[in-house]
Coordinates of C-alpha atoms in Angstrom, one line a residue:
P1 CA 13.9 7.9 -83.4
E2 CA 15.6 4.9 -85.0
G3 CA 13.4 5.1 -88.0
I4 CA 14.0 8.8 -88.6
L5 CA 17.7 8.4 -88.3
G6 CA 17.5 5.5 -90.7
D7 CA 15.6 7.6 -93.2
C8 CA 18.2 10.4 -93.0
L9 CA 21.1 7.9 -93.4
V10 CA 19.4 6.3 -96.5
T11 CA 18.7 9.7 -98.0
Y12 CA 22.2 11.1 -97.6
G13 CA 23.9 7.8 -98.4
K14 CA 22.1 7.9 -101.8
K15 CA 23.2 11.5 -102.3
L16 CA 26.8 10.5 -101.8
G17 CA 26.4 8.0 -104.7
D18 CA 27.1 4.4 -105.4
D19 CA 30.8 4.9 -105.9
S20 CA 31.3 6.2 -102.4
V21 CA 32.1 3.5 -99.8
F22 CA 30.9 5.8 -97.0
G23 CA 27.7 6.5 -98.9
M24 CA 27.0 2.8 -99.3
A25 CA 27.8 2.2 -95.6
M26 CA 25.4 5.0 -94.6
F27 CA 22.7 3.5 -96.9
E28 CA 23.0 0.0 -95.5
F29 CA 23.2 1.2 -91.9
G30 CA 20.1 3.3 -92.5
E31 CA 18.2 0.4 -93.9
G32 CA 19.2 -1.7 -90.8
L33 CA 17.9 1.1 -88.5
K34 CA 14.6 1.3 -90.4
Q35 CA 14.2 -2.5 -90.0
M36 CA 15.0 -2.3 -86.4
A37 CA 12.4 0.5 -85.9
D38 CA 9.8 -1.6 -87.6
V39 CA 10.5 -4.6 -85.4
K40 CA 10.5 -2.4 -82.3
Y41 CA 7.1 -0.9 -83.1
A42 CA 5.7 -4.3 -83.9
L43 CA 6.9 -5.6 -80.5
D44 CA 5.4 -2.6 -78.8
D45 CA 2.0 -3.3 -80.5
T46 CA 2.1 -7.0 -79.7
T47 CA 3.0 -6.3 -76.0
K48 CA 0.2 -3.8 -75.7
Q49 CA -2.4 -6.1 -77.3
S50 CA -1.4 -9.3 -75.6
F51 CA -0.4 -8.0 -72.2
L52 CA -1.3 -4.5 -71.3
E53 CA -4.9 -4.4 -72.6
P54 CA -5.9 -7.7 -70.9
L55 CA -4.2 -6.5 -67.7
H56 CA -6.2 -3.2 -67.8
H57 CA -9.4 -5.1 -68.5
L58 CA -8.6 -7.3 -65.5
Q59 CA -8.0 -4.3 -63.3
T60 CA -11.1 -2.3 -64.4
K61 CA -13.7 -5.0 -64.9
D62 CA -12.9 -8.4 -63.5
L63 CA -11.5 -7.2 -60.1
K64 CA -14.6 -5.0 -59.5
E65 CA -16.8 -8.0 -60.3
V66 CA -14.8 -10.2 -57.8
M67 CA -15.1 -7.5 -55.1
H68 CA -18.9 -7.3 -55.8
H69 CA -19.2 -11.1 -55.4
R70 CA -17.1 -11.1 -52.2
K71 CA -19.3 -8.4 -50.7
K72 CA -22.4 -10.4 -51.6
L73 CA -20.9 -13.5 -50.1
Q74 CA -20.1 -11.7 -46.9
G75 CA -23.7 -10.4 -46.6
R76 CA -25.2 -13.8 -47.2
R77 CA -22.8 -15.4 -44.7
L78 CA -23.8 -12.8 -42.1
D79 CA -27.5 -13.4 -42.8
F80 CA -27.1 -17.1 -42.5
D81 CA -25.1 -16.9 -39.3
C82 CA -27.6 -14.5 -37.8
K83 CA -30.6 -16.7 -38.6
R84 CA -28.8 -19.8 -37.2
R85 CA -27.9 -17.9 -34.0
R86 CA -31.4 -16.6 -33.6
Q87 CA -32.8 -20.1 -34.1
A88 CA -30.4 -21.5 -31.5
K89 CA -31.3 -18.9 -29.0
G90 CA -35.0 -19.5 -29.6
T91 CA -34.7 -23.3 -29.0
H92 CA -32.3 -23.1 -26.0
G93 CA -33.8 -20.1 -24.3
S94 CA -36.3 -21.1 -21.6
E95 CA -37.8 -17.6 -21.4
I96 CA -41.4 -17.5 -22.6
G97 CA -41.2 -14.1 -24.2
K98 CA -38.2 -15.0 -26.5
T99 CA -39.9 -17.8 -28.4
C100 CA -41.0 -15.2 -31.0
S101 CA -37.4 -15.1 -32.3
N102 CA -37.8 -18.6 -33.7
I103 CA -37.0 -18.7 -37.4
P104 CA -38.5 -21.4 -39.5
D105 CA -36.1 -24.1 -40.7
D106 CA -37.2 -23.4 -44.3
E107 CA -35.9 -19.8 -44.0
I108 CA -32.6 -21.0 -42.6
R109 CA -32.3 -23.6 -45.3
Q110 CA -33.0 -20.9 -47.9
A111 CA -30.3 -18.6 -46.4
E112 CA -27.9 -21.5 -46.4
E113 CA -28.6 -22.3 -50.1
K114 CA -28.0 -18.6 -51.0
F115 CA -24.7 -18.7 -49.1
A116 CA -23.6 -21.9 -50.8
E117 CA -24.6 -20.5 -54.2
S118 CA -22.5 -17.3 -53.5
L119 CA -19.6 -19.5 -52.3
H120 CA -19.4 -21.4 -55.6
L121 CA -19.1 -18.1 -57.6

């Protein structure tokens, strides 16, 4: 809007002529409005490129990736806790039939490593 008004003021200021003080004032004010419009549009473009687009990228891509990693971490934590609990039950339980729930230490160590790997992401 400022640019269009500036163009109109410049055009009709020229039509009034150089000898008219009002015409010169219209011309100069119109030039000022056009410069102000250029600065405004440049600021809008800069704001969009340096703030809004990165924010949109963060919202659409990065946050989804973080949520995926959190879900993966939660699953690995549950797996590790479950295996530890089953191993503890197997070693502390004195019932003969429940010794089959023993989980090898290697499997627990592997689950712990996966959990630690996910934790560092």
